Short mmCIF file of N, CA and C in Angstrom, two decimals:
data_model
loop_
_atom_site.label_atom_id
_atom_site.label_comp_id
_atom_site.label_asym_id
_atom_site.label_seq_id
_atom_site.Cartn_x
_atom_site.Cartn_y
_atom_site.Cartn_z
N MET A 1 73.94 70.68 -26.28
CA MET A 1 74.64 70.41 -24.66
C MET A 1 75.31 72.27 -25.13
N ASN A 2 75.21 72.59 -23.71
CA ASN A 2 76.66 73.63 -23.78
C ASN A 2 77.53 73.07 -23.39
N PRO A 3 78.39 74.35 -23.12
CA PRO A 3 79.90 73.41 -23.03
C PRO A 3 80.09 73.59 -21.42
N ALA A 4 79.42 73.79 -20.79
CA ALA A 4 79.34 73.01 -19.14
C ALA A 4 78.89 71.68 -19.20
N GLN A 5 77.72 70.89 -19.79
CA GLN A 5 76.99 70.11 -19.87
C GLN A 5 78.05 69.31 -20.76
N GLU A 6 78.33 69.34 -21.60
CA GLU A 6 79.81 68.60 -22.56
C GLU A 6 80.66 68.48 -21.60
N ASN A 7 81.22 69.08 -21.18
CA ASN A 7 82.56 69.34 -19.61
C ASN A 7 82.05 67.97 -18.87
N LEU A 8 80.61 68.29 -18.89
CA LEU A 8 80.08 67.13 -17.81
C LEU A 8 80.32 65.68 -17.72
N ALA A 9 79.63 65.99 -19.26
CA ALA A 9 79.59 64.34 -20.05
C ALA A 9 80.61 64.08 -20.20
N LYS A 10 81.68 64.44 -20.44
CA LYS A 10 83.48 63.82 -20.67
C LYS A 10 83.92 63.90 -19.10
N LEU A 11 83.45 64.27 -18.05
CA LEU A 11 84.26 63.86 -16.63
C LEU A 11 83.67 62.38 -16.39
N ILE A 12 82.03 62.96 -16.95
CA ILE A 12 80.91 61.21 -16.19
C ILE A 12 82.21 60.25 -17.19
N ALA A 13 82.84 60.63 -18.48
CA ALA A 13 82.97 59.20 -19.93
C ALA A 13 84.59 58.97 -19.01
N GLU A 14 85.00 59.94 -18.14
CA GLU A 14 86.64 59.72 -17.42
C GLU A 14 86.93 58.95 -16.41
N ASN A 15 85.78 59.27 -15.27
CA ASN A 15 86.16 59.28 -13.68
C ASN A 15 85.05 58.36 -13.18
N ASP A 16 85.47 57.53 -12.46
CA ASP A 16 84.44 56.72 -11.12
C ASP A 16 83.34 57.73 -10.08
N LEU A 17 84.38 58.59 -9.72
CA LEU A 17 83.08 59.24 -9.29
C LEU A 17 83.30 60.67 -9.34
N ILE A 18 82.16 61.26 -9.76
CA ILE A 18 81.91 62.80 -10.35
C ILE A 18 81.02 63.43 -8.97
N PHE A 19 81.69 64.93 -8.92
CA PHE A 19 80.05 66.08 -7.85
C PHE A 19 79.85 66.90 -8.80
N ALA A 20 78.49 66.85 -9.21
CA ALA A 20 78.20 67.82 -10.39
C ALA A 20 77.50 69.01 -9.73
N LEU A 21 78.21 69.82 -9.88
CA LEU A 21 77.37 71.05 -9.35
C LEU A 21 77.25 72.17 -9.64
N GLY A 22 75.93 72.59 -9.16
CA GLY A 22 75.67 73.94 -10.34
C GLY A 22 74.38 74.32 -10.08
N PRO A 23 73.61 75.48 -9.92
CA PRO A 23 72.76 75.62 -9.86
C PRO A 23 71.47 75.02 -10.48
N ALA A 24 69.98 75.04 -9.72
CA ALA A 24 68.62 74.69 -10.32
C ALA A 24 69.01 75.03 -12.12
N GLY A 25 68.39 73.83 -12.79
CA GLY A 25 67.43 74.04 -14.45
C GLY A 25 69.09 74.37 -15.35
N THR A 26 70.52 73.80 -14.42
CA THR A 26 71.76 73.88 -15.51
C THR A 26 71.30 72.36 -16.68
N GLY A 27 71.19 71.32 -16.18
CA GLY A 27 71.17 69.66 -16.74
C GLY A 27 71.75 68.90 -16.49
N LYS A 28 72.45 68.90 -14.66
CA LYS A 28 73.09 67.93 -13.65
C LYS A 28 72.38 66.54 -13.88
N THR A 29 71.18 66.79 -13.56
CA THR A 29 70.52 65.58 -13.32
C THR A 29 70.51 64.91 -15.30
N HIS A 30 70.29 65.61 -15.73
CA HIS A 30 69.79 65.42 -17.14
C HIS A 30 71.16 64.59 -17.78
N ILE A 31 72.33 65.29 -17.56
CA ILE A 31 73.45 64.63 -17.95
C ILE A 31 73.81 63.16 -17.43
N ALA A 32 73.36 63.17 -16.21
CA ALA A 32 74.20 62.00 -15.53
C ALA A 32 73.23 60.84 -16.35
N VAL A 33 71.59 61.43 -16.02
CA VAL A 33 71.01 59.77 -16.37
C VAL A 33 70.97 60.04 -17.85
N VAL A 34 71.23 60.55 -18.85
CA VAL A 34 71.19 60.66 -20.25
C VAL A 34 72.91 59.70 -20.31
N LYS A 35 74.10 59.80 -19.48
CA LYS A 35 75.32 59.21 -19.56
C LYS A 35 75.03 57.36 -18.98
N GLY A 36 73.94 57.82 -17.64
CA GLY A 36 73.64 56.72 -17.25
C GLY A 36 72.89 55.51 -18.15
N ILE A 37 72.20 55.68 -18.84
CA ILE A 37 71.15 55.43 -19.85
C ILE A 37 72.46 54.47 -21.25
N GLU A 38 73.22 55.63 -21.23
CA GLU A 38 74.17 54.78 -22.47
C GLU A 38 74.91 54.48 -21.88
N ALA A 39 75.44 54.07 -20.83
CA ALA A 39 76.43 52.96 -20.02
C ALA A 39 75.59 51.36 -19.69
N LEU A 40 74.26 52.05 -19.90
CA LEU A 40 73.72 50.77 -19.77
C LEU A 40 72.99 50.12 -21.28
N LYS A 41 72.99 50.57 -21.87
CA LYS A 41 72.97 50.39 -23.05
C LYS A 41 73.94 49.57 -24.02
N SER A 42 75.10 50.30 -23.55
CA SER A 42 76.64 49.74 -24.50
C SER A 42 76.45 48.58 -23.81
N GLY A 43 76.26 47.87 -22.17
CA GLY A 43 76.70 47.24 -21.54
C GLY A 43 78.20 47.39 -20.90
N ALA A 44 77.99 48.62 -20.51
CA ALA A 44 79.36 48.94 -19.86
C ALA A 44 79.05 48.82 -18.00
N VAL A 45 77.70 48.83 -17.69
CA VAL A 45 77.00 48.81 -16.79
C VAL A 45 75.99 47.61 -16.52
N GLU A 46 75.62 46.58 -15.75
CA GLU A 46 74.19 46.41 -15.70
C GLU A 46 73.46 46.66 -14.58
N LYS A 47 73.41 47.51 -14.48
CA LYS A 47 72.38 48.54 -13.25
C LYS A 47 72.26 49.93 -13.96
N LEU A 48 71.18 50.63 -13.47
CA LEU A 48 71.45 52.00 -13.13
C LEU A 48 70.57 52.05 -12.00
N LEU A 49 71.07 52.77 -10.81
CA LEU A 49 70.43 52.71 -9.55
C LEU A 49 70.17 54.40 -9.50
N LEU A 50 69.59 54.39 -8.99
CA LEU A 50 68.97 56.31 -8.64
C LEU A 50 68.38 56.51 -7.26
N ALA A 51 69.28 57.42 -6.64
CA ALA A 51 68.95 57.69 -5.46
C ALA A 51 68.60 59.48 -4.82
N ARG A 52 67.78 59.39 -4.05
CA ARG A 52 67.76 61.29 -4.04
C ARG A 52 66.74 61.14 -2.58
N PRO A 53 67.60 62.16 -1.92
CA PRO A 53 67.03 62.45 -0.43
C PRO A 53 65.54 63.08 -0.29
N ALA A 54 65.23 62.25 0.68
CA ALA A 54 63.35 62.37 0.69
C ALA A 54 63.22 63.60 1.63
N ALA A 55 63.95 64.81 0.64
CA ALA A 55 63.69 65.92 1.32
C ALA A 55 62.57 67.07 0.90
N GLU A 56 61.60 67.36 1.64
CA GLU A 56 60.55 67.72 1.19
C GLU A 56 61.35 69.51 1.51
N ALA A 57 60.52 70.52 0.38
CA ALA A 57 60.52 71.60 0.19
C ALA A 57 59.52 72.69 1.09
N GLY A 58 60.08 72.34 2.28
CA GLY A 58 59.12 73.04 3.38
C GLY A 58 57.67 72.97 3.55
N GLU A 59 57.52 71.74 3.33
CA GLU A 59 56.08 71.20 3.58
C GLU A 59 56.03 69.90 3.61
N LYS A 60 55.10 69.58 4.62
CA LYS A 60 55.17 68.25 5.07
C LYS A 60 54.01 67.48 4.81
N ILE A 61 54.52 66.25 3.40
CA ILE A 61 52.98 65.73 2.74
C ILE A 61 52.88 64.54 3.76
N GLY A 62 52.86 64.15 4.94
CA GLY A 62 52.81 63.42 5.79
C GLY A 62 53.04 61.83 5.28
N TYR A 63 52.06 60.77 5.99
CA TYR A 63 52.26 59.60 5.31
C TYR A 63 51.85 59.27 3.98
N LEU A 64 52.62 58.31 3.56
CA LEU A 64 52.63 57.86 2.22
C LEU A 64 52.21 56.42 1.94
N PRO A 65 51.16 55.72 1.40
CA PRO A 65 51.13 54.78 1.53
C PRO A 65 51.99 54.29 0.59
N GLY A 66 52.18 52.31 0.32
CA GLY A 66 53.06 51.87 -0.48
C GLY A 66 54.14 50.78 -0.12
N ASP A 67 54.67 50.55 -1.08
CA ASP A 67 55.96 50.11 -1.29
C ASP A 67 57.03 51.37 -1.24
N ALA A 68 58.35 50.77 -0.83
CA ALA A 68 59.42 51.74 -0.88
C ALA A 68 59.38 52.82 -2.37
N ASN A 69 58.60 51.80 -3.25
CA ASN A 69 59.28 52.67 -4.71
C ASN A 69 57.76 53.75 -4.52
N ALA A 70 57.00 53.02 -4.18
CA ALA A 70 55.68 54.05 -3.75
C ALA A 70 55.99 55.27 -3.55
N LYS A 71 56.85 55.42 -1.86
CA LYS A 71 56.69 56.63 -1.12
C LYS A 71 57.95 57.27 -1.29
N LEU A 72 58.21 57.12 -2.07
CA LEU A 72 59.33 57.47 -2.77
C LEU A 72 59.53 58.36 -4.06
N ALA A 73 58.20 58.06 -4.52
CA ALA A 73 57.82 58.66 -5.78
C ALA A 73 57.89 59.88 -6.32
N PRO A 74 57.11 60.46 -5.34
CA PRO A 74 57.06 62.23 -5.23
C PRO A 74 58.26 62.91 -5.08
N TYR A 75 59.29 62.00 -4.80
CA TYR A 75 61.00 62.77 -4.49
C TYR A 75 61.46 62.06 -5.85
N MET A 76 61.54 61.01 -6.30
CA MET A 76 61.80 60.10 -7.99
C MET A 76 61.58 61.31 -8.77
N ARG A 77 60.57 61.72 -9.16
CA ARG A 77 59.36 62.61 -10.14
C ARG A 77 60.64 63.06 -11.04
N PRO A 78 61.40 63.87 -10.27
CA PRO A 78 62.40 64.79 -11.44
C PRO A 78 62.91 63.78 -12.20
N ILE A 79 63.83 62.48 -11.84
CA ILE A 79 64.01 61.33 -12.56
C ILE A 79 63.81 60.71 -13.56
N TYR A 80 62.24 60.35 -12.94
CA TYR A 80 61.27 60.08 -13.71
C TYR A 80 61.10 60.76 -15.49
N ASP A 81 60.87 61.98 -14.65
CA ASP A 81 60.84 62.93 -16.11
C ASP A 81 61.78 62.50 -16.82
N GLU A 82 63.09 62.59 -16.39
CA GLU A 82 64.96 62.45 -17.58
C GLU A 82 64.56 61.11 -18.04
N LEU A 83 63.71 60.01 -17.46
CA LEU A 83 64.13 58.59 -17.67
C LEU A 83 62.44 58.69 -18.80
N ASP A 84 61.71 59.46 -18.52
CA ASP A 84 60.97 59.49 -20.39
C ASP A 84 61.35 60.48 -20.97
N LYS A 85 62.47 61.07 -20.95
CA LYS A 85 62.71 61.62 -22.09
C LYS A 85 63.47 60.69 -22.97
N ALA A 86 63.78 60.00 -22.34
CA ALA A 86 65.16 58.66 -22.57
C ALA A 86 64.49 57.83 -23.56
N PHE A 87 63.34 57.01 -22.75
CA PHE A 87 62.36 55.82 -23.19
C PHE A 87 61.51 56.23 -23.73
N GLY A 88 61.09 57.36 -23.58
CA GLY A 88 59.38 57.42 -24.00
C GLY A 88 58.87 57.67 -22.36
N PRO A 89 57.49 58.15 -23.10
CA PRO A 89 56.74 57.87 -21.56
C PRO A 89 56.34 56.57 -21.12
N GLY A 90 57.07 56.29 -19.22
CA GLY A 90 56.74 54.90 -18.75
C GLY A 90 57.55 53.99 -19.18
N LYS A 91 57.91 53.74 -20.16
CA LYS A 91 59.18 52.72 -20.65
C LYS A 91 60.06 51.98 -20.21
N TYR A 92 59.99 53.13 -19.08
CA TYR A 92 61.32 52.09 -18.05
C TYR A 92 60.64 51.75 -17.03
N THR A 93 59.74 51.39 -16.92
CA THR A 93 59.11 50.30 -15.66
C THR A 93 59.22 49.08 -15.91
N SER A 94 59.18 48.89 -17.33
CA SER A 94 59.64 47.38 -16.94
C SER A 94 60.96 47.35 -17.04
N MET A 95 62.09 48.01 -16.82
CA MET A 95 63.09 47.44 -16.80
C MET A 95 63.38 48.23 -14.88
N MET A 96 62.30 48.63 -14.09
CA MET A 96 62.33 49.00 -13.06
C MET A 96 61.91 47.36 -12.49
N GLU A 97 60.64 46.50 -12.61
CA GLU A 97 60.35 45.41 -12.30
C GLU A 97 61.27 44.69 -12.60
N THR A 98 62.15 44.06 -13.72
CA THR A 98 63.36 43.45 -13.44
C THR A 98 64.40 44.09 -12.76
N GLY A 99 64.82 44.74 -11.98
CA GLY A 99 65.55 45.38 -11.56
C GLY A 99 67.06 46.12 -12.33
N VAL A 100 67.11 45.93 -13.57
CA VAL A 100 67.98 46.78 -14.14
C VAL A 100 68.05 48.31 -13.47
N ILE A 101 66.76 49.10 -13.40
CA ILE A 101 66.99 49.73 -12.65
C ILE A 101 66.02 50.38 -11.06
N GLU A 102 66.48 50.96 -10.95
CA GLU A 102 66.94 50.36 -9.37
C GLU A 102 66.44 51.53 -8.27
N ILE A 103 65.38 51.63 -7.64
CA ILE A 103 65.24 52.90 -7.01
C ILE A 103 65.87 52.72 -5.63
N VAL A 104 66.75 53.38 -5.46
CA VAL A 104 67.74 53.10 -3.74
C VAL A 104 67.34 54.14 -2.55
N PRO A 105 66.85 53.88 -1.75
CA PRO A 105 66.42 55.19 -0.94
C PRO A 105 67.88 55.32 -0.33
N ILE A 106 68.18 56.28 0.24
CA ILE A 106 69.61 56.47 0.88
C ILE A 106 69.72 55.70 1.89
N GLY A 107 68.59 55.76 2.99
CA GLY A 107 68.72 54.42 4.28
C GLY A 107 69.18 53.27 4.05
N TYR A 108 68.46 52.73 2.72
CA TYR A 108 68.79 51.37 2.52
C TYR A 108 70.02 50.87 1.78
N MET A 109 70.81 52.60 1.19
CA MET A 109 72.23 51.77 0.66
C MET A 109 73.10 51.36 1.94
N ARG A 110 73.35 51.08 2.99
CA ARG A 110 74.03 50.83 4.16
C ARG A 110 74.19 49.43 3.45
N GLY A 111 75.17 49.19 3.76
CA GLY A 111 75.74 47.31 3.99
C GLY A 111 75.48 46.62 2.44
N ARG A 112 75.16 47.36 1.51
CA ARG A 112 75.40 46.99 -0.23
C ARG A 112 76.43 47.55 -0.68
N THR A 113 76.38 47.00 -1.64
CA THR A 113 78.23 47.60 -2.65
C THR A 113 77.56 47.24 -3.98
N PHE A 114 77.75 48.30 -4.84
CA PHE A 114 77.01 48.24 -6.32
C PHE A 114 77.84 47.93 -6.68
N ASP A 115 77.67 46.76 -7.36
CA ASP A 115 78.96 46.08 -8.74
C ASP A 115 78.60 46.60 -10.04
N ASN A 116 79.42 46.93 -10.95
CA ASN A 116 79.19 47.04 -12.37
C ASN A 116 77.72 47.58 -12.09
N ALA A 117 77.50 48.58 -11.61
CA ALA A 117 76.12 50.05 -11.99
C ALA A 117 77.11 51.47 -12.44
N PHE A 118 75.70 51.88 -12.45
CA PHE A 118 75.74 53.37 -12.63
C PHE A 118 74.34 54.05 -11.87
N ILE A 119 75.79 54.84 -10.56
CA ILE A 119 74.79 54.84 -9.86
C ILE A 119 74.20 56.70 -9.77
N ILE A 120 73.01 56.90 -9.57
CA ILE A 120 72.91 58.39 -9.19
C ILE A 120 72.70 59.37 -8.02
N VAL A 121 73.43 60.14 -7.36
CA VAL A 121 72.31 60.28 -6.18
C VAL A 121 72.44 62.04 -6.58
N ASP A 122 70.92 62.21 -6.58
CA ASP A 122 70.72 63.93 -7.09
C ASP A 122 70.55 64.13 -5.80
N GLU A 123 70.96 65.56 -5.98
CA GLU A 123 70.38 66.88 -5.04
C GLU A 123 71.17 66.19 -3.76
N SER A 124 71.96 65.41 -3.90
CA SER A 124 73.21 65.38 -3.50
C SER A 124 73.16 66.52 -2.06
N GLN A 125 73.36 68.01 -1.93
CA GLN A 125 73.46 68.57 -0.99
C GLN A 125 72.31 68.88 0.24
N ASN A 126 71.17 67.66 0.06
CA ASN A 126 70.34 67.42 1.01
C ASN A 126 70.89 66.22 1.81
N LEU A 127 72.25 65.61 1.69
CA LEU A 127 72.20 64.39 2.43
C LEU A 127 72.73 65.55 3.58
N THR A 128 73.39 64.18 4.46
CA THR A 128 74.43 64.56 5.99
C THR A 128 75.50 64.28 5.34
N ARG A 129 75.83 64.54 6.00
CA ARG A 129 77.85 64.24 6.24
C ARG A 129 77.52 62.82 6.12
N GLU A 130 77.13 62.03 7.06
CA GLU A 130 77.15 60.14 7.24
C GLU A 130 76.56 59.87 6.19
N GLN A 131 75.45 60.86 5.22
CA GLN A 131 74.74 59.83 4.66
C GLN A 131 76.17 59.81 3.03
N THR A 132 76.36 61.00 2.69
CA THR A 132 77.32 61.18 1.69
C THR A 132 78.70 60.41 1.39
N LYS A 133 79.12 59.98 2.94
CA LYS A 133 79.91 58.89 2.97
C LYS A 133 79.34 57.63 2.84
N MET A 134 78.44 57.25 3.05
CA MET A 134 77.99 56.03 2.86
C MET A 134 77.99 55.82 1.57
N ALA A 135 77.16 57.14 0.90
CA ALA A 135 76.94 56.80 -0.67
C ALA A 135 77.94 56.71 -1.32
N ILE A 136 79.24 57.56 -1.24
CA ILE A 136 80.22 57.74 -1.75
C ILE A 136 81.05 55.37 -1.49
N THR A 137 80.88 55.30 -0.53
CA THR A 137 81.53 53.79 -0.44
C THR A 137 80.77 52.80 -0.55
N ARG A 138 79.67 52.90 -1.60
CA ARG A 138 78.74 51.77 -1.38
C ARG A 138 79.26 51.59 -2.95
N ILE A 139 80.45 52.43 -3.60
CA ILE A 139 81.15 51.96 -5.17
C ILE A 139 81.54 50.61 -5.42
N GLY A 140 80.98 50.26 -6.33
CA GLY A 140 81.63 48.67 -6.29
C GLY A 140 82.66 48.18 -7.60
N LYS A 141 83.06 47.24 -7.93
CA LYS A 141 83.95 47.19 -8.75
C LYS A 141 82.98 47.06 -9.89
N GLY A 142 83.49 47.82 -11.31
CA GLY A 142 83.28 48.10 -12.42
C GLY A 142 82.24 49.43 -12.21
N SER A 143 81.77 50.12 -11.03
CA SER A 143 80.54 51.14 -11.14
C SER A 143 81.19 52.47 -10.74
N GLN A 144 80.37 53.28 -11.55
CA GLN A 144 80.43 54.73 -11.33
C GLN A 144 79.25 55.44 -10.66
N LEU A 145 79.63 56.79 -9.89
CA LEU A 145 78.75 57.64 -8.58
C LEU A 145 78.68 58.70 -9.32
N VAL A 146 77.76 59.10 -9.50
CA VAL A 146 77.45 60.64 -9.86
C VAL A 146 76.38 61.69 -8.92
N MET A 147 77.29 62.05 -8.73
CA MET A 147 76.04 62.77 -7.54
C MET A 147 75.98 64.22 -7.97
N THR A 148 74.73 64.84 -7.99
CA THR A 148 74.14 66.13 -8.49
C THR A 148 73.97 66.74 -7.16
N GLY A 149 74.12 68.59 -7.18
CA GLY A 149 73.40 68.92 -6.15
C GLY A 149 73.96 70.30 -6.28
N ASP A 150 73.36 71.62 -5.79
CA ASP A 150 73.35 72.67 -6.11
C ASP A 150 74.12 73.30 -3.94
N PRO A 151 75.35 73.26 -4.16
CA PRO A 151 75.68 73.94 -3.07
C PRO A 151 74.96 75.41 -2.56
#
C-alpha cells in the first residue's frame, strides 16, 4: 500500500463514516473492499453490503433481463473484481446466496436500517443529494459506511 492507501485503511479502522475521495485508479474501492472483508472475517460485522449507482458512461445499454442482481451486475463488476482478488474467482457467490454479501440497489435502501454491516457505496459522486443523504442515514448499530468517489 502507498501512504494514501495506508491512511485510508487507518481511517476506516477508526471511523464509522468515511468519504474516500480521489481520482480513478488510486485504490479507494480496493481498500474499502479489503477492509470490509477483514471486518466480515473477524466477526466485527455480520454482512458486507455493496452499492453502486447504475450510472452509464455515456452509453445506453437498455433493458437487462433477470433479477436485481443480474440487472446490476454490469455496474457492480468493479466491486466483483475486487471480491475475486480477495477470495479467488467466483468464491464470493456462495456468500451472496446466503445473504452474507448483499448487493443493495441505491433505490432499494430506503426504509432499511443496516445493523452490524460494512457498507460500501462505490462511485458515490454519481449519487443525487437525496440518495447520498438516504445512504448515510441507513447506518445502524455496529455498522460502518465507506463512500468512495472522484469529485
